[in-house]
PDB file of C-alpha atoms in Angstrom:
ATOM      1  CA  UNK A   6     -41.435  65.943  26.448  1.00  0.00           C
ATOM      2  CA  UNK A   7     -41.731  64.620  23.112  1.00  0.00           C
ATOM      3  CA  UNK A   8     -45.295  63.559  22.151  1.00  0.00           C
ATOM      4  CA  UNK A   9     -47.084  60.624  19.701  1.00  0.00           C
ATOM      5  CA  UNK A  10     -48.611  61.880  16.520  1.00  0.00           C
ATOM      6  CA  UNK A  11     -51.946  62.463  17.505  1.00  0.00           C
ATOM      7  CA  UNK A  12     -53.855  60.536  14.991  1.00  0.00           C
ATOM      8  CA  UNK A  13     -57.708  59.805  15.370  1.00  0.00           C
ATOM      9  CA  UNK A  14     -57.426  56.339  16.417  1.00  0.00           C
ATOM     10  CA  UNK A  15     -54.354  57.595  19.137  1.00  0.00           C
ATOM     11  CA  UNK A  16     -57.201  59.983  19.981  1.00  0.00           C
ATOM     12  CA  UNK A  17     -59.630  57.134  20.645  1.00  0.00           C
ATOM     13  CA  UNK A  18     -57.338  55.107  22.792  1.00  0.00           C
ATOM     14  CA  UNK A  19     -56.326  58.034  25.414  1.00  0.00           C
ATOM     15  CA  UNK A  20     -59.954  58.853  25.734  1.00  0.00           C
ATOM     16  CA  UNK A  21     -60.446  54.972  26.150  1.00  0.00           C
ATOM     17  CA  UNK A  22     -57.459  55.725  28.791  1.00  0.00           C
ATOM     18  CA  UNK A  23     -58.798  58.542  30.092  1.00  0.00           C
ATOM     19  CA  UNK A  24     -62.215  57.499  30.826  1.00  0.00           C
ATOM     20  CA  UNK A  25     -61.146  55.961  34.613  1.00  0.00           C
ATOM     21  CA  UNK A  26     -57.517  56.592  34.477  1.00  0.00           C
ATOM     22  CA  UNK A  27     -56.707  54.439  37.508  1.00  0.00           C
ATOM     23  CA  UNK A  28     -58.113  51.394  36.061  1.00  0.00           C
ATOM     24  CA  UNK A  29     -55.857  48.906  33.991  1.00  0.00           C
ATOM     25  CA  UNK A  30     -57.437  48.144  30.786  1.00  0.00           C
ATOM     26  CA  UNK A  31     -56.425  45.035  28.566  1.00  0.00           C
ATOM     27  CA  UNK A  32     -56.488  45.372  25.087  1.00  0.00           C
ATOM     28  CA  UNK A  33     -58.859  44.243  23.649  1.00  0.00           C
ATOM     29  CA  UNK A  34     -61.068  46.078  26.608  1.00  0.00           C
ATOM     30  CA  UNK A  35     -59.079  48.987  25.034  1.00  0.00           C
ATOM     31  CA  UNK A  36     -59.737  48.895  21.777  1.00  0.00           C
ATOM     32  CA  UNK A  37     -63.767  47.941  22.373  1.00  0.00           C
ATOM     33  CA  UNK A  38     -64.012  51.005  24.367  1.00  0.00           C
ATOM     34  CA  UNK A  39     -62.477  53.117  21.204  1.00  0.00           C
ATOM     35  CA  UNK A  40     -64.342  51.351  18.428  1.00  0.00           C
ATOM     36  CA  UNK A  41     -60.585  49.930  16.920  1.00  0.00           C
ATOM     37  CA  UNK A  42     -59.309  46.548  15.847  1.00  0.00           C
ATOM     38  CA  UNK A  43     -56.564  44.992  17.945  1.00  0.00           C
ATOM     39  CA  UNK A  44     -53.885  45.767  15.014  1.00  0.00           C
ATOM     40  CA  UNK A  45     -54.790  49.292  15.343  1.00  0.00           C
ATOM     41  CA  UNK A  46     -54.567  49.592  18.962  1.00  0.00           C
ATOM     42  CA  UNK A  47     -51.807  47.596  20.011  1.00  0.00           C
ATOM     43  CA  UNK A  48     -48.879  49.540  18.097  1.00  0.00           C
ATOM     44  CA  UNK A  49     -50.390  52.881  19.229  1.00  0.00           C
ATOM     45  CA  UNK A  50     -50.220  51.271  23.194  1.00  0.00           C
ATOM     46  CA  UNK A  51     -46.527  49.881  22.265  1.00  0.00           C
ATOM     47  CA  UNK A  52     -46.069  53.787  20.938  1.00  0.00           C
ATOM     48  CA  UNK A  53     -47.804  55.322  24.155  1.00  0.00           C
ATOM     49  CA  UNK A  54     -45.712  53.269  26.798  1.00  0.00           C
ATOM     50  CA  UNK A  55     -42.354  54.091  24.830  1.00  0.00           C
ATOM     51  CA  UNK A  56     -43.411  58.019  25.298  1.00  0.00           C
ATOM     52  CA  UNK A  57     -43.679  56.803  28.874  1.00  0.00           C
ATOM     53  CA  UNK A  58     -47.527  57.855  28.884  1.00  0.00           C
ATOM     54  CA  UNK A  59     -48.455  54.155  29.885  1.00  0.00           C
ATOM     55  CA  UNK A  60     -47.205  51.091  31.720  1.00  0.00           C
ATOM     56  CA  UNK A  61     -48.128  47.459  31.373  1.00  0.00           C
ATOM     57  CA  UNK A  62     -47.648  44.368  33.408  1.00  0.00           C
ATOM     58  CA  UNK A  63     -48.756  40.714  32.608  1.00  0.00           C
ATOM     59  CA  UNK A  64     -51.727  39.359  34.339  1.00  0.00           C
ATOM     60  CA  UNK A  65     -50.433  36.831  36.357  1.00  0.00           C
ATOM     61  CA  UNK A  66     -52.563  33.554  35.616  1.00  0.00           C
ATOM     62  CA  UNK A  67     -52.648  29.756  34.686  1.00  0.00           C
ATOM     63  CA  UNK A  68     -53.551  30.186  31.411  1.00  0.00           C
ATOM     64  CA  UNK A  69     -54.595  26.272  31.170  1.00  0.00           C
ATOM     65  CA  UNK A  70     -56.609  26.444  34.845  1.00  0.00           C
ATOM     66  CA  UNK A  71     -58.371  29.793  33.152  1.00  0.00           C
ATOM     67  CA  UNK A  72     -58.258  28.645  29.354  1.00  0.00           C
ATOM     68  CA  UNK A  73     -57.427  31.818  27.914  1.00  0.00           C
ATOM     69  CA  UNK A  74     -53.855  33.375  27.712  1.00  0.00           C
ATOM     70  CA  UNK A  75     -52.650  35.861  30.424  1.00  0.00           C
ATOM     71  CA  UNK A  76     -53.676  39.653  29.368  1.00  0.00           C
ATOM     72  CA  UNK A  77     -51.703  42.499  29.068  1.00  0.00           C
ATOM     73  CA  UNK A  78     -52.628  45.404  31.313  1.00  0.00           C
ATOM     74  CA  UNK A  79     -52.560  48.922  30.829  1.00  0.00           C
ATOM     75  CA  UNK A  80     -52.535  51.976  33.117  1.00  0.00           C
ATOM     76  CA  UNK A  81     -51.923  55.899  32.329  1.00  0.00           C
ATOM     77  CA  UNK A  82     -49.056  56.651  34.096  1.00  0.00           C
ATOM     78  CA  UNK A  83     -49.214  60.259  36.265  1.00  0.00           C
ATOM     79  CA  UNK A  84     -47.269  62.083  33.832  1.00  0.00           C
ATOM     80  CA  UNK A  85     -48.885  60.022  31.193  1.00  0.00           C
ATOM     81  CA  UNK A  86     -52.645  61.495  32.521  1.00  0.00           C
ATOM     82  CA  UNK A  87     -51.551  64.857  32.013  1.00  0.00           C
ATOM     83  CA  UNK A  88     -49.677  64.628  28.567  1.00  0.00           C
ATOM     84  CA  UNK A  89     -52.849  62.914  27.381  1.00  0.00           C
ATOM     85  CA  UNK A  90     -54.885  65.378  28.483  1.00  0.00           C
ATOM     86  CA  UNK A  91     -52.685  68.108  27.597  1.00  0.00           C
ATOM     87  CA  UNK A  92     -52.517  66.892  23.690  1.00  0.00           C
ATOM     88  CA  UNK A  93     -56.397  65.849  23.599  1.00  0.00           C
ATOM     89  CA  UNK A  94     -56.741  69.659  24.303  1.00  0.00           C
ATOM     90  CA  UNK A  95     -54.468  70.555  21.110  1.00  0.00           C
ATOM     91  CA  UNK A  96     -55.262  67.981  18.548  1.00  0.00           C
ATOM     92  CA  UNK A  97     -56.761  68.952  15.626  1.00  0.00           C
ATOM     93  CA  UNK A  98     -60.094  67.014  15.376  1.00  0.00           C
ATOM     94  CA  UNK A  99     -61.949  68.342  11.896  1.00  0.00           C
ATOM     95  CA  UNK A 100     -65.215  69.497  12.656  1.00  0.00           C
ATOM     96  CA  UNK A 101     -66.959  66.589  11.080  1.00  0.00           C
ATOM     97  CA  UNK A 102     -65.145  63.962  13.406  1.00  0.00           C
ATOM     98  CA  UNK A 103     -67.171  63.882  17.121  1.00  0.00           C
ATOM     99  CA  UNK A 104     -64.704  61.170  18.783  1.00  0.00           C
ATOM    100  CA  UNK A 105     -67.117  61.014  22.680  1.00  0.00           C
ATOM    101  CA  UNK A 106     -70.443  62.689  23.620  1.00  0.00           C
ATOM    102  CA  UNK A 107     -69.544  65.344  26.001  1.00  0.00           C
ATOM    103  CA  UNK A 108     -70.571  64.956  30.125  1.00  0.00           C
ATOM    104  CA  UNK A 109     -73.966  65.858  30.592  1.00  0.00           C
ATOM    105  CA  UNK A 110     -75.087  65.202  26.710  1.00  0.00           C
ATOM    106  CA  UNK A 111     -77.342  62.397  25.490  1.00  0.00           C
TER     107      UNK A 111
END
């Protein structure tokens, strides 16, 4: 399976992702969790759901009723949970660059 360029900010949104990966996450949810602008994340989640690593549905609202527009949704698909995982694992990440706090540090 062919695989996204694992840039730092693609980096930040899987572990966004991969923080509950059966939740759905909206964008800019997304990109608050990973510390990125929405012009940053949204091409790499347009990227990740062509790879097949995500899908996305529109929430289904009245946008006038709520006065906001509808929000995209997000969700790691099965296969999509392991690739993510899979190239977090191999990614180069220079030793200066700490992207999360590991479980069980403070």
């Amino acid at each position: 399976m062919a695989e996204p360029k694992m840039t730092i900010p693609t980096q930040l949104v899987l572990e966004a992702l991969l923080a509950d990966p059966q939740r759905e996450l909206y964008g800019l949810e997304i990109g608050d969790a990973a510390g990125l602008r929405s012009g940053t994340v949204h091409p790499i989640l347009a990227r990740l759901e062509g790879y097949g690593w995500l899908s996305s549905r529109w929430e289904d609202i009245d946008s006038s009723a709520e006065g906001r527009p509808a929000r995209r949704y997000y969700l790691l698909t099965a296969d999509g949970v392991h690739a993510a995982r899979a190239a977090l694992a191999r990614a180069h990440r220079p030793a200066a660059v700490r992207l999360r706090p590991q479980v069980g540090e403070a």
